Coordinates of C-alpha atoms in Angstrom, one line a residue:
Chain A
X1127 CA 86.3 49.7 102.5
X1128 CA 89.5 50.0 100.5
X1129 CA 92.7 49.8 102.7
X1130 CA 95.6 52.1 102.8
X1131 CA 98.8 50.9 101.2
X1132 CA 100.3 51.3 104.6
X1133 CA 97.8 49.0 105.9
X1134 CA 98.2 46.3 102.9
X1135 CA 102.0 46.6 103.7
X1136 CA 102.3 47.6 100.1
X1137 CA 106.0 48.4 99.0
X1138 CA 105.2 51.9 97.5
X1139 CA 103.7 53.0 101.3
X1140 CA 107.0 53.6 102.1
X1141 CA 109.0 56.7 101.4
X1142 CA 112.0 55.3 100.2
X1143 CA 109.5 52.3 97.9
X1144 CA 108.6 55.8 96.0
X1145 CA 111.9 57.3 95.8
X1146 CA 113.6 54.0 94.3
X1147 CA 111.1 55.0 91.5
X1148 CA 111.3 58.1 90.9
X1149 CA 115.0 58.7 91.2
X1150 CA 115.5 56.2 88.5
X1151 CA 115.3 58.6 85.7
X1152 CA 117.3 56.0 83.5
X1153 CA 114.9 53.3 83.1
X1154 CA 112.6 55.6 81.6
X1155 CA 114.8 58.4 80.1
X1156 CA 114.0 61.6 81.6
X1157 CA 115.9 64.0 82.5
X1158 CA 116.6 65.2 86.5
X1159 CA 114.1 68.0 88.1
X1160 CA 117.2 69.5 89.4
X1161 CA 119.0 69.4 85.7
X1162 CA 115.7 71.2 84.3
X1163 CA 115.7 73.7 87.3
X1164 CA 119.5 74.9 86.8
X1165 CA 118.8 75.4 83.4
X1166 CA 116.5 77.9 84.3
X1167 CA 119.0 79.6 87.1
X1168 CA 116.2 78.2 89.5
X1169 CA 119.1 76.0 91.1
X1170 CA 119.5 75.8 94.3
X1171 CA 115.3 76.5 94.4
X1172 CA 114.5 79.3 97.3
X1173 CA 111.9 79.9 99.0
X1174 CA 110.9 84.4 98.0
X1175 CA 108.1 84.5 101.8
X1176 CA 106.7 82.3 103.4
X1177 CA 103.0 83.4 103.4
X1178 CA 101.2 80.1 103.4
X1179 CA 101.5 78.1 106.8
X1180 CA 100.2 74.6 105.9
X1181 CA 99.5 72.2 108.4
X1182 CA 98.5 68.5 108.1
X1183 CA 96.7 67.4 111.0
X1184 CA 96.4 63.7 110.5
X1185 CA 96.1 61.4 108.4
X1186 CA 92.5 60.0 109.4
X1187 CA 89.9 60.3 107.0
X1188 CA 86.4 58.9 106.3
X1189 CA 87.6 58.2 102.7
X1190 CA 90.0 56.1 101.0
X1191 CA 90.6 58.3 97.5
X1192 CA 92.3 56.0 94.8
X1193 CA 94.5 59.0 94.1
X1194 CA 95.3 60.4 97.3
X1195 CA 99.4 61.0 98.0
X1196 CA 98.7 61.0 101.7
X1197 CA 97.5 57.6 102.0
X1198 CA 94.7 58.4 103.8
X1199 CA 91.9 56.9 105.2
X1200 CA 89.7 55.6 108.4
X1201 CA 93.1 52.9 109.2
X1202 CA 95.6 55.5 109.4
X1203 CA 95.8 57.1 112.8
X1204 CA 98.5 59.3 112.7
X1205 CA 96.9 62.4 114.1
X1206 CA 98.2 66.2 115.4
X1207 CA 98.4 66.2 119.2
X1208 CA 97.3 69.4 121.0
X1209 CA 100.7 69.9 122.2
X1210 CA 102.2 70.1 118.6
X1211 CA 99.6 72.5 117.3
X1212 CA 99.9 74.9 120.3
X1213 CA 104.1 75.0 118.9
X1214 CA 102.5 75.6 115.5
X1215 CA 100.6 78.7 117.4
X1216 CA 103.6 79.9 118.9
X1217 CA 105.6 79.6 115.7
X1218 CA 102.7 81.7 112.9
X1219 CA 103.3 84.0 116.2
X1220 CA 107.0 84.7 114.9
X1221 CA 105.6 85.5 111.1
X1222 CA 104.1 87.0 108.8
X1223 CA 102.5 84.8 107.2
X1224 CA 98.9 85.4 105.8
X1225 CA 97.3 82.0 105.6
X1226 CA 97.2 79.2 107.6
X1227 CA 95.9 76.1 105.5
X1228 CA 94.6 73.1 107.3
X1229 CA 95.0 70.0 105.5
X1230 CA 95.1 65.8 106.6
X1231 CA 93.3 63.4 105.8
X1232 CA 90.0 64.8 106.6
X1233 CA 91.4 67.3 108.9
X1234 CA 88.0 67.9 111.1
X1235 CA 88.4 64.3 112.5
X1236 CA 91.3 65.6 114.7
X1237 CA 89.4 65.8 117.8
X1238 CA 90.9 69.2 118.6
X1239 CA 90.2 70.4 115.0
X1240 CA 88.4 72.8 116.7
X1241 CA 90.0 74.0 119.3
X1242 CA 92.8 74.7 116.8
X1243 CA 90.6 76.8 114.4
X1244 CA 89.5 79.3 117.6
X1245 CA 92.7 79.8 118.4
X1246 CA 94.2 80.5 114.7
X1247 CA 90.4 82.7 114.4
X1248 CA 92.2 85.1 117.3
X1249 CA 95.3 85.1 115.7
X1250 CA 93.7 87.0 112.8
X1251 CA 94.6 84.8 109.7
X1252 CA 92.9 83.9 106.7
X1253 CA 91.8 80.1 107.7
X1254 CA 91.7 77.6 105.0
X1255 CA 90.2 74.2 105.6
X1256 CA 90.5 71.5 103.0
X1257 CA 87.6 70.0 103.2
X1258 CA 86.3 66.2 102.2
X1259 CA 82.6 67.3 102.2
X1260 CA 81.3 63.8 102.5
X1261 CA 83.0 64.6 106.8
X1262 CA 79.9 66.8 107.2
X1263 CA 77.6 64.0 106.6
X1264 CA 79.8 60.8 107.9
X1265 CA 78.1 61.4 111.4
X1266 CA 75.8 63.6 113.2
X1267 CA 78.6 65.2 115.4
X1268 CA 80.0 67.1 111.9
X1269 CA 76.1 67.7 110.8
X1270 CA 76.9 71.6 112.2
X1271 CA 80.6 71.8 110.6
X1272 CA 79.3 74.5 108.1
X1273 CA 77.9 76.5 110.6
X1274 CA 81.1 76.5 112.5
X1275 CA 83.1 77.3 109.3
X1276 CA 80.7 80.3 109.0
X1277 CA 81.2 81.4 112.6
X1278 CA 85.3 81.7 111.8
X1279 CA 84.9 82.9 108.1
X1280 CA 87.0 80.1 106.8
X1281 CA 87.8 79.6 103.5
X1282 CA 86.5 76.2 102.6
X1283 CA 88.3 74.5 99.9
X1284 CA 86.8 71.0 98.7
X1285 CA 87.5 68.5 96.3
X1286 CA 85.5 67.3 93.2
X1287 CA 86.9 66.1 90.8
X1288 CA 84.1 65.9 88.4
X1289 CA 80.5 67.1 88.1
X1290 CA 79.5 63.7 87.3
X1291 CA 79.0 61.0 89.9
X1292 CA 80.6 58.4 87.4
X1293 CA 84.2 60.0 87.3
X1294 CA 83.6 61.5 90.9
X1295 CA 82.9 57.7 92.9
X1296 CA 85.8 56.3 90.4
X1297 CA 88.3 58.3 92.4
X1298 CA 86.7 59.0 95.8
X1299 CA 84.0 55.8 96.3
X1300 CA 81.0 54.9 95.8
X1301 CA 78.6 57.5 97.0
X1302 CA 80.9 60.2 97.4
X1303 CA 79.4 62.1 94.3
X1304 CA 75.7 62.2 95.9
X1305 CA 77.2 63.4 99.5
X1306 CA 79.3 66.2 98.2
X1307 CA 76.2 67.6 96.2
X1308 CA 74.1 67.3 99.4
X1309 CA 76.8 68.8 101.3
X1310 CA 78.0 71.6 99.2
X1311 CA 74.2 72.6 99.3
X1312 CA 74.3 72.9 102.9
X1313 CA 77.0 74.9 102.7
X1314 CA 75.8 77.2 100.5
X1315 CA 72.6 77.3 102.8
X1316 CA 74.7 79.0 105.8
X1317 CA 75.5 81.4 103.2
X1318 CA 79.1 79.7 100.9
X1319 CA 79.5 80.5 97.4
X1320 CA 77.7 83.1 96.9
X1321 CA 78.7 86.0 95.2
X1322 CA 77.9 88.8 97.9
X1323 CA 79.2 86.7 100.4
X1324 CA 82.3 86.9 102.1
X1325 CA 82.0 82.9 103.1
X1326 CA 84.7 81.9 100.1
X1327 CA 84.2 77.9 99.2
X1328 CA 86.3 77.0 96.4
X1329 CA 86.1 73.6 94.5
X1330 CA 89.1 71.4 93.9
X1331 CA 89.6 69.4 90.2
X1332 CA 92.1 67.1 89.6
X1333 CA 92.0 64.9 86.9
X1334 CA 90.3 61.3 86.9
X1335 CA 93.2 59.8 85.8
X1336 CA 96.7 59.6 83.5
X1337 CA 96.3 63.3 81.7
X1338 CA 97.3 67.1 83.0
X1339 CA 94.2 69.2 84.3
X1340 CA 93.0 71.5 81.3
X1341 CA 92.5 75.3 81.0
X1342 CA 91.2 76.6 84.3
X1343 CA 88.8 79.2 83.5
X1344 CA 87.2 76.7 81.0
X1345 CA 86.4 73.6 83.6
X1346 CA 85.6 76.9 86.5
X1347 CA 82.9 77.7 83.5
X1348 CA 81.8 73.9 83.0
X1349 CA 81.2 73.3 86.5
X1350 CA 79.5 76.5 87.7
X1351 CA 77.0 75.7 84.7
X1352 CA 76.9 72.2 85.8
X1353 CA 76.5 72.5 89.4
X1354 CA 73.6 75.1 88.5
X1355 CA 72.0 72.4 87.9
X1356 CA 72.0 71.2 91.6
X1357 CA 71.3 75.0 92.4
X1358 CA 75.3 74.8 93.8
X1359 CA 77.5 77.8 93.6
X1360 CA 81.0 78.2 94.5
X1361 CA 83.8 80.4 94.2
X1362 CA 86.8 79.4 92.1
X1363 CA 87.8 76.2 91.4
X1364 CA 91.3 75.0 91.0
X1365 CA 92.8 73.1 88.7
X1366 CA 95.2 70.6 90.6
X1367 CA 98.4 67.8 89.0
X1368 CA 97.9 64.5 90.1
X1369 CA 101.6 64.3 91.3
X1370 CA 103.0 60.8 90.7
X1371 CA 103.6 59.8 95.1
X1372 CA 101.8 57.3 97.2
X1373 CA 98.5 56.1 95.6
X1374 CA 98.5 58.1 92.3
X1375 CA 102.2 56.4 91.8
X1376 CA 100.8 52.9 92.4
X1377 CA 98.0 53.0 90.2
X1378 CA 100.5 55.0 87.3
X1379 CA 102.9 51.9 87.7
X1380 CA 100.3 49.3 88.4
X1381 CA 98.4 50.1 85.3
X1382 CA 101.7 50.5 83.1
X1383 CA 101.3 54.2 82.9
X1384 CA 104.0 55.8 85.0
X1385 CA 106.9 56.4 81.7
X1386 CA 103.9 57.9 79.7
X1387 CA 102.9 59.8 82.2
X1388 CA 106.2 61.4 83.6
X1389 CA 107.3 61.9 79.9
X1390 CA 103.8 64.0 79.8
X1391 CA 105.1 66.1 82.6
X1392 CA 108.5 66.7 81.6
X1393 CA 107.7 67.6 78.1
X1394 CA 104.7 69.9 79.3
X1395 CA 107.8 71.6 81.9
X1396 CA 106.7 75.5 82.0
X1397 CA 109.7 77.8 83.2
X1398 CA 107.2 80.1 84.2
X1399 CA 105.4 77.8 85.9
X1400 CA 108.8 76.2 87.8
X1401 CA 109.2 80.2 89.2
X1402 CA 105.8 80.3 90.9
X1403 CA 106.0 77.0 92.4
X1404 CA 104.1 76.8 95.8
X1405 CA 107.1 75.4 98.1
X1406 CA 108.5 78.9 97.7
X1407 CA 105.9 80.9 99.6
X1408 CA 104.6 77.9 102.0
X1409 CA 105.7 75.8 104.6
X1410 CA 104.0 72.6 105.5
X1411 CA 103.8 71.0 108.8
X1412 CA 103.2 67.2 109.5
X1413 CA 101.4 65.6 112.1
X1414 CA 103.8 64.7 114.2
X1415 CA 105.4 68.4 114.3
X1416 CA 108.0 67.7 111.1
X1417 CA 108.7 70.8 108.7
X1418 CA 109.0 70.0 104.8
X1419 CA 108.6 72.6 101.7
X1420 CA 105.2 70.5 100.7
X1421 CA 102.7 67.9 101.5
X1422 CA 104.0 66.0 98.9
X1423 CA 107.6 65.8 100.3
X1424 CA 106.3 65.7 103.6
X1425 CA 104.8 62.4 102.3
X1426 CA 107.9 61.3 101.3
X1427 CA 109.8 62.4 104.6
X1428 CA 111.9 64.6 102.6
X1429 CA 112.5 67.2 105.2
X1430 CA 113.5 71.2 105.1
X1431 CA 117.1 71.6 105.1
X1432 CA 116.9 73.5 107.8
X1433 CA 116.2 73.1 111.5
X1434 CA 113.4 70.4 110.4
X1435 CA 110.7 70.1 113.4
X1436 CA 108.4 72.6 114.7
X1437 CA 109.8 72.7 118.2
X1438 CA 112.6 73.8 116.7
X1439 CA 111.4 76.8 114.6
X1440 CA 113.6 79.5 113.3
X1441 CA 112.1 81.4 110.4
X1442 CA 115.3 83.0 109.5
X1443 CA 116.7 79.9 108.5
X1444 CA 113.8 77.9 107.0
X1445 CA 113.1 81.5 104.3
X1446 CA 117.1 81.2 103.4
X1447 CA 116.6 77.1 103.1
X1448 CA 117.6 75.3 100.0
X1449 CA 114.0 73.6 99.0
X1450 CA 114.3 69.9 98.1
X1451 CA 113.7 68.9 95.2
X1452 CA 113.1 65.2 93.3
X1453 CA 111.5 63.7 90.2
X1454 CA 107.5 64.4 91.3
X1455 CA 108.4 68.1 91.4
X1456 CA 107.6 67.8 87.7
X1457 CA 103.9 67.9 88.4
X1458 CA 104.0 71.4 89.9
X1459 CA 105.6 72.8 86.8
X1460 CA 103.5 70.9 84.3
X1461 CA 101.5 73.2 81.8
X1462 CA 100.0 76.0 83.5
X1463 CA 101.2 74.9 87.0
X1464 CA 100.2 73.3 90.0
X1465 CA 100.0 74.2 93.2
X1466 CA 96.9 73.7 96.2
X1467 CA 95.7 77.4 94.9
X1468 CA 95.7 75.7 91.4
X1469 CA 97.2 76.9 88.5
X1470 CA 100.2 78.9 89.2
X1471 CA 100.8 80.8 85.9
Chain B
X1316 CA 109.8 44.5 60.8
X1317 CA 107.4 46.0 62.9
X1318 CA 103.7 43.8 63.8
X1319 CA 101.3 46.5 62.6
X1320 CA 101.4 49.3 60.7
X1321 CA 100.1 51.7 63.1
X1322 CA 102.1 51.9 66.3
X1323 CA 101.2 54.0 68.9
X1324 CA 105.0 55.1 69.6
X1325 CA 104.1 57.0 66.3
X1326 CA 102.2 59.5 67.4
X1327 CA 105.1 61.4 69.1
X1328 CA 107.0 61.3 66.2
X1329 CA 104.4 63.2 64.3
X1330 CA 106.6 66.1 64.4
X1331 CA 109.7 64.3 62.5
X1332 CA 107.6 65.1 59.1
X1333 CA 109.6 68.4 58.9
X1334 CA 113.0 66.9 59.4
X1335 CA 112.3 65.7 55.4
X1336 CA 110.8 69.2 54.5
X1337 CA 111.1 72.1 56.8
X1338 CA 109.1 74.6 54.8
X1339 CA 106.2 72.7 54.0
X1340 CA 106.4 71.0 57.3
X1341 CA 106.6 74.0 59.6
X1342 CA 103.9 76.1 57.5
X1343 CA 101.5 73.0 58.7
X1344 CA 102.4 72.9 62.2
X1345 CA 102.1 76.8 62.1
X1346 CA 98.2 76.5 60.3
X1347 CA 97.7 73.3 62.5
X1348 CA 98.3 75.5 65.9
X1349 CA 96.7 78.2 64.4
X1350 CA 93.5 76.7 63.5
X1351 CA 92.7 75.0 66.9
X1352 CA 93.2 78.6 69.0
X1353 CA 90.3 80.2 70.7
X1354 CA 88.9 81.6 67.9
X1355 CA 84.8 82.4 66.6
X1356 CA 84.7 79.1 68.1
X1357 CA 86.1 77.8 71.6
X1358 CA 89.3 75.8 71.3
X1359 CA 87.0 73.1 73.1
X1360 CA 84.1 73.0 70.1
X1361 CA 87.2 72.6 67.9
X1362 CA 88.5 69.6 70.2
X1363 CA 85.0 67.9 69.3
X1364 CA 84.8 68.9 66.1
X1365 CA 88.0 67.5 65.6
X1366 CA 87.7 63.8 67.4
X1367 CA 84.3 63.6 65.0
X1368 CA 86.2 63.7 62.1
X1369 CA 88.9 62.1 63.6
X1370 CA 86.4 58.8 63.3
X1371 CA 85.2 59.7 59.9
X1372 CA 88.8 59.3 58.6
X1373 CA 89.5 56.2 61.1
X1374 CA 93.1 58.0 62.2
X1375 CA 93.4 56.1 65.4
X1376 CA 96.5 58.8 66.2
X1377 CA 93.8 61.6 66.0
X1378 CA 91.2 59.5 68.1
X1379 CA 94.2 58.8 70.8
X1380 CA 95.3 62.7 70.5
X1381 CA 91.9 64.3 70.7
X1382 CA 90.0 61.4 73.2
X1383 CA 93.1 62.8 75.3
X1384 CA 92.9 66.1 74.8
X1385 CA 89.1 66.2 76.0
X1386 CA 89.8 64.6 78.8
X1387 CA 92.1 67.3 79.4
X1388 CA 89.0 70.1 78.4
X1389 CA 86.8 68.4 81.0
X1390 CA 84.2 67.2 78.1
X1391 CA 82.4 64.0 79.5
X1392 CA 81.6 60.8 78.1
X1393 CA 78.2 61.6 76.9
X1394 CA 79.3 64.2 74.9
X1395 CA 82.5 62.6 73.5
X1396 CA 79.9 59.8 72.4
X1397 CA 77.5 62.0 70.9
X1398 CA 80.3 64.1 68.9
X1399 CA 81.0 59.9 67.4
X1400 CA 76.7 60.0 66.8
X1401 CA 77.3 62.8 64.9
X1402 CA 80.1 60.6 62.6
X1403 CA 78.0 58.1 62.4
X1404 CA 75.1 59.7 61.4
X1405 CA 76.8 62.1 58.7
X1406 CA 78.3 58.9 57.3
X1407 CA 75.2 57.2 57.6
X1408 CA 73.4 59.4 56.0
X1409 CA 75.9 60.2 53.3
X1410 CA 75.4 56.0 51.9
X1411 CA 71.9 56.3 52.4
X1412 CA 71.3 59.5 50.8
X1413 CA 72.8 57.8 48.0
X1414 CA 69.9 55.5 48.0
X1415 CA 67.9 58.4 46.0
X1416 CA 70.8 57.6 43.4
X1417 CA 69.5 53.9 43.3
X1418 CA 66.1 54.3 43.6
X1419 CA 66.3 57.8 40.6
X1420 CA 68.5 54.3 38.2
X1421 CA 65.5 51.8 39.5
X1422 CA 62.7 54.2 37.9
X1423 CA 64.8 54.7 34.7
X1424 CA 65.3 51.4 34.0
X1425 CA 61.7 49.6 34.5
X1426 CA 58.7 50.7 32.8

């Protein structure tokens, strides 16, 4: 198996490895994020509600993804303690907010994954679980995980990348293509996908590589004929950047395509797109109980300028925050937008 | 003095044509847009359409532009080969259909 760049002590596993690179906007002549954003009047960048509560439980997972910006994978074992998550309890308590989006790693290796879930299931929140798929068939103890997604009506949200194992095992491993068919069809056996259903599972794309996602509706219409072919049905898919942070940033400079690449994103720069962004309406939580306006910049421990850890919780504060902002911002405003709902505009 | 004459830099530049004549130039990039809209056909039929011809003209810009820009469209390898097939087998069948033209100057010319 494939090691983590923490694990290979790899320069660009740390924070501030990726932040030399991307805050040196000379050596490859782009402009600043923050220069685009004030020419827009989106400077400083606010946050309108928070109505997403996103919450990484760890950073376990069964799979080491070539692409992944949390650096995931079965040697990283920075997981959620039940202490933290019953201060995340006590602060979607003190808000609104709608959703409550479970991310990691695979976020169902957190051994109180589901005590979690049953108590966010009786505070009467839409539940989102971002799930790996291959998890439910890593090991007999997750065999019944779509069964209890069904018992809490959560919305499952999975990645694929591809309909095509070729493109799929490039990014995710060897295999992976194969278990996510056999595991999207058990999920649609409880009862997922299907039209009259109220059990929502929605497919993740993100490109396979150096180039912006395409048109939304087209690839949702390419994989729902596609997947037919597996008898699979699904919801909506969403059409995901590949921003330039942890693994996707090594392979973009490792393969000499990191100036193309950011010079894609800056010249594809939608205003509309920079007003939807998703750190204005979510607030993400890391494992260890740290607040940050994403998972991206909660991967690069750029924290909320605001009371910054979840003991510390003051949602007056953190919806009249200042959102931080840096060069891999560019990928939520690229084209038609990005954001973990997909396309923005 | 550059190595080659085709540099991939180029291709960005594409748009500088007009800086030497702005009518012509922006009447081209208005029909170029135009033509590859959703339309009677789907702007991805017109991506395929285009990286086929893009290889019976041998424009390695157009092959870079339009390999890239199915990529984008979620077309998969098989079919970005077969659009090539369909090159191939138009250009194929263009010098062999020709071969009617030998064979019409063979039976003229014997007895």
């Amino acid at each position: 198996m494939i090691k983590s760049l923490k694990r290979q002590n790899h320069k660009l596993a740390s924070p501030e490895g990726q932040i030399n690179i991307l805050s040196d906007t000379d050596a490859i002549e782009i402009p600043s994020f923050e220069s685009k954003m004030k020419n827009i009047d989106l400077l400083p960048l606010k946050p309108t509600e928070i109505d997403i509560f996103q919450v990484n439980v760890g950073k376990m997972c069964n799979q080491v993804c070539a692409h992944c910006h949390v650096d995931a994978g079965p040697d990283r074992k920075e997981i959620m303690t039940r202490e933290t998550m019953q201060l995340c309890l006590d602060a979607i308590k003190q808000t609104n907010v709608k959703t409550v989006d479970l991310t990691g790693g695979a976020p169902e290796m957190n051994p109180n994954f589901r005590w979690f879930v049953e108590e966010l299931s009786a505070l009467d929140k839409q539940i989102i679980v971002r799930c790996n798929l291959t998890i439910i068939l890593a090991n007999p103890k997750y065999n019944d995980l779509p069964e209890f997604f069904k018992k809490h009506r959560i919305n499952v949200v999975s990645s694929l990348p591809y309909f095509t194992a070729k493109r799929t095992d490039a990014q995710r491993g060897d295999g992976v293509f194969d278990k996510s068919i056999k595991a999207l069809q058990m999920l649609n056996a409880v009862g997922y996908g299907k039209e009259e259903s109220e059990l929502k599972l929605d497919l993740v794309y993100n490109p396979a590589g150096a180039f912006l996602p395409g048109d939304q509706d087209s690839l949702t219409a390419q994989f729902k004929k596609k997947l037919k072919e597996y008898d699979i049905v699904f919801n909506d898919l969403f059409t995901i950047t590949n921003l330039p942070v942890s693994r996707f940033l090594e392979y973009l400079v490792k393969t000499e395509k990191y100036e193309d690449y950011m010079h894609e994103l800056v010249n594809a720069f939608n205003p509309e797109a920079a007003k939807g962004v998703m750190c204005r309406n979510t607030l993400s939580v890391g494992w260890d109980g740290h607040l940050y306006d994403c998972d991206f910049n909660q991967m690069l421990e750029l924290k909320v300028q605001a009371p910054n850890h979840i003991s510390n919780f003051d949602i007056q504060k953190l919806e009249n925050r200042d959102i931080v902002l840096n060069q891999h911002c560019y990928g939520c405003t690229a084209g038609a937008g990005s954001s973990c709902g997909g396309a923005t505009t | 003095m550059k190595e080659t004459y085709y540099n991939r830099e180029d291709l960005k530049k594409f748009g500088e044509i007009t800086e030497w004549q702005k009518k012509l130039g922006e009447k081209f990039f208005d029909y170029y847009g135009e033509v590859f809209q959703e339309g009677a056909l789907t702007a991805r039929e017109k991506s395929l359409i285009a990286l086929a011809v893009s290889h019976a003209v041998q424009c390695p810009y157009c092959i870079d532009a339009y390999t890239s820009d199915l990529l984008k469209k979620g077309v998969d390898e098989e079919q970005m080969m077969e659009a090539v097939h369909v090159t191939a087998a138009i250009k194929g069948g263009a010098a062999l259909v020709h071969g009617v033209q030998m064979m019409n100057q063979v039976n003229d010319k014997l007895m």
